[in-house]
């Protein structure tokens, strides 16, 4: 035990104090934050362009959830297309049906919740989406 404490004390003596560590890493954190902000903006622009190109409806949700949901939907559907159509055996006609079903799910939170799902599960997940995940159209409104 004593030799372990001595080794730990020696290691600790070589480390920067908390204030010094924060000062030396502050720039890194700012650089990471700026990089992440730029990356998110780039992803958002690409996702919005994709949504427009493929006639995806606007998503519903909070101010923070909608942009995130748009990025998740883009990622989920492009990954699924690659796995199911490009690399898999799903036909373009079957994909068109999946895509139409995906257009009916407009709750941003649903897309966020599915962000880690496997492409092969998309059809089942879309079928399982509830009425709360799809808009209801009131003809009297």
Short mmCIF file of C-alpha atoms in Angstrom, two decimals:
data_model
loop_
_atom_site.label_atom_id
_atom_site.label_comp_id
_atom_site.label_asym_id
_atom_site.label_seq_id
_atom_site.Cartn_x
_atom_site.Cartn_y
_atom_site.Cartn_z
CA UNK A 1 0.00 0.00 0.00
CA UNK A 2 2.74 2.47 0.96
CA UNK A 3 4.54 1.99 -2.35
CA UNK A 4 1.24 2.62 -4.19
CA UNK A 5 0.71 5.87 -2.31
CA UNK A 6 4.27 6.96 -2.99
CA UNK A 7 3.87 6.25 -6.71
CA UNK A 8 0.56 8.11 -6.79
CA UNK A 9 2.08 11.08 -4.92
CA UNK A 10 4.96 11.18 -7.40
CA UNK A 11 2.57 11.09 -10.37
CA UNK A 12 0.37 13.75 -8.78
CA UNK A 13 3.37 16.05 -8.25
CA UNK A 14 4.01 15.98 -12.04
CA UNK A 15 0.44 17.03 -12.89
CA UNK A 16 -0.74 20.58 -13.51
CA UNK A 17 -2.85 22.20 -10.84
CA UNK A 18 -6.54 22.56 -11.67
CA UNK A 19 -6.25 26.25 -12.59
CA UNK A 20 -3.27 25.60 -14.88
CA UNK A 21 -5.04 22.67 -16.55
CA UNK A 22 -8.16 24.76 -17.18
CA UNK A 23 -6.10 27.61 -18.61
CA UNK A 24 -4.21 25.31 -20.98
CA UNK A 25 -7.37 23.48 -22.14
CA UNK A 26 -9.71 26.45 -22.40
CA UNK A 27 -8.69 27.16 -25.98
CA UNK A 28 -9.23 23.50 -26.91
CA UNK A 29 -12.76 23.59 -25.56
CA UNK A 30 -13.54 26.77 -27.48
CA UNK A 31 -12.06 25.26 -30.64
CA UNK A 32 -14.14 22.08 -30.15
CA UNK A 33 -17.30 24.12 -29.55
CA UNK A 34 -16.69 26.20 -32.69
CA UNK A 35 -15.94 23.07 -34.74
CA UNK A 36 -19.09 21.36 -33.46
CA UNK A 37 -21.23 24.41 -34.17
CA UNK A 38 -19.88 24.62 -37.73
CA UNK A 39 -20.37 20.85 -38.23
CA UNK A 40 -23.98 21.03 -37.00
CA UNK A 41 -24.69 23.99 -39.29
CA UNK A 42 -23.25 22.07 -42.26
CA UNK A 43 -25.31 18.97 -41.40
CA UNK A 44 -28.43 21.09 -40.95
CA UNK A 45 -28.00 22.75 -44.36
CA UNK A 46 -27.50 19.37 -46.05
CA UNK A 47 -30.48 17.84 -44.21
CA UNK A 48 -32.78 20.72 -45.11
CA UNK A 49 -31.73 20.58 -48.78
CA UNK A 50 -32.32 16.82 -48.79
CA UNK A 51 -35.75 17.28 -47.15
CA UNK A 52 -36.74 19.76 -49.83
CA UNK A 53 -35.39 17.61 -52.67
CA UNK A 54 -37.34 14.55 -51.48
CA UNK A 55 -40.49 16.50 -50.53
CA UNK A 56 -40.31 15.66 -46.84
CA UNK A 57 -42.88 17.53 -44.77
CA UNK A 58 -41.85 19.93 -42.02
CA UNK A 59 -41.47 18.34 -38.60
CA UNK A 60 -43.37 19.34 -35.51
CA UNK A 61 -41.81 19.84 -32.11
CA UNK A 62 -39.90 22.25 -29.97
CA UNK A 63 -37.51 24.84 -31.35
CA UNK A 64 -34.59 22.63 -30.38
CA UNK A 65 -36.12 19.29 -31.44
CA UNK A 66 -37.13 20.22 -35.00
CA UNK A 67 -33.62 20.86 -36.42
CA UNK A 68 -32.31 17.77 -34.62
CA UNK A 69 -35.23 15.71 -35.92
CA UNK A 70 -34.57 16.92 -39.48
CA UNK A 71 -30.94 15.78 -39.21
CA UNK A 72 -31.97 12.42 -37.70
CA UNK A 73 -34.61 11.82 -40.39
CA UNK A 74 -32.06 12.57 -43.11
CA UNK A 75 -29.50 10.24 -41.56
CA UNK A 76 -31.99 7.43 -40.92
CA UNK A 77 -33.52 7.49 -44.39
CA UNK A 78 -30.26 7.84 -46.31
CA UNK A 79 -28.65 5.04 -44.29
CA UNK A 80 -31.72 2.86 -44.82
CA UNK A 81 -31.73 3.53 -48.57
CA UNK A 82 -28.08 2.55 -48.80
CA UNK A 83 -28.53 -0.61 -46.72
CA UNK A 84 -31.87 -1.73 -48.18
CA UNK A 85 -31.75 -0.64 -51.83
CA UNK A 86 -28.15 0.03 -52.83
CA UNK A 87 -26.59 -2.84 -50.88
CA UNK A 88 -29.71 -4.91 -50.21
CA UNK A 89 -32.56 -6.46 -52.13
CA UNK A 90 -35.30 -3.85 -51.67
CA UNK A 91 -36.66 -2.63 -55.00
CA UNK A 92 -37.09 1.04 -55.86
CA UNK A 93 -40.88 0.51 -55.85
CA UNK A 94 -40.75 -0.95 -52.33
CA UNK A 95 -38.51 1.92 -51.24
CA UNK A 96 -40.99 4.46 -52.64
CA UNK A 97 -43.63 2.90 -50.36
CA UNK A 98 -41.30 3.11 -47.35
CA UNK A 99 -40.51 6.72 -48.21
CA UNK A 100 -44.21 7.61 -48.47
CA UNK A 101 -44.83 6.04 -45.08
CA UNK A 102 -41.89 8.02 -43.66
CA UNK A 103 -43.48 11.26 -44.90
CA UNK A 104 -46.46 10.65 -42.62
CA UNK A 105 -44.33 10.74 -39.45
CA UNK A 106 -43.88 14.41 -38.65
CA UNK A 107 -43.09 14.42 -34.94
CA UNK A 108 -39.44 15.42 -34.58
CA UNK A 109 -39.13 13.43 -31.35
CA UNK A 110 -39.99 10.20 -33.16
CA UNK A 111 -37.07 10.63 -35.56
CA UNK A 112 -34.76 11.56 -32.68
CA UNK A 113 -35.83 8.45 -30.77
CA UNK A 114 -35.04 6.24 -33.79
CA UNK A 115 -31.59 7.74 -34.49
CA UNK A 116 -29.75 4.60 -33.33
CA UNK A 117 -32.04 2.12 -35.05
CA UNK A 118 -30.87 -0.38 -37.63
CA UNK A 119 -31.86 0.34 -41.26
CA UNK A 120 -33.47 -3.10 -41.52
CA UNK A 121 -35.93 -2.11 -38.76
CA UNK A 122 -37.22 1.03 -40.49
CA UNK A 123 -40.31 -0.51 -42.07
CA UNK A 124 -41.39 -2.06 -38.77
CA UNK A 125 -40.67 1.14 -36.85
CA UNK A 126 -42.72 3.19 -39.30
CA UNK A 127 -45.63 0.75 -38.96
CA UNK A 128 -45.39 1.01 -35.18
CA UNK A 129 -45.51 4.83 -35.18
CA UNK A 130 -48.61 5.94 -33.32
CA UNK A 131 -51.17 8.58 -34.11
CA UNK A 132 -49.21 10.99 -31.92
CA UNK A 133 -46.33 10.70 -34.37
CA UNK A 134 -48.49 11.47 -37.40
CA UNK A 135 -50.43 14.67 -38.02
CA UNK A 136 -54.16 14.61 -37.76
CA UNK A 137 -55.98 16.64 -40.33
CA UNK A 138 -59.14 18.30 -39.06
CA UNK A 139 -61.31 19.36 -42.03
CA UNK A 140 -63.12 21.85 -39.80
CA UNK A 141 -60.02 23.72 -38.69
#
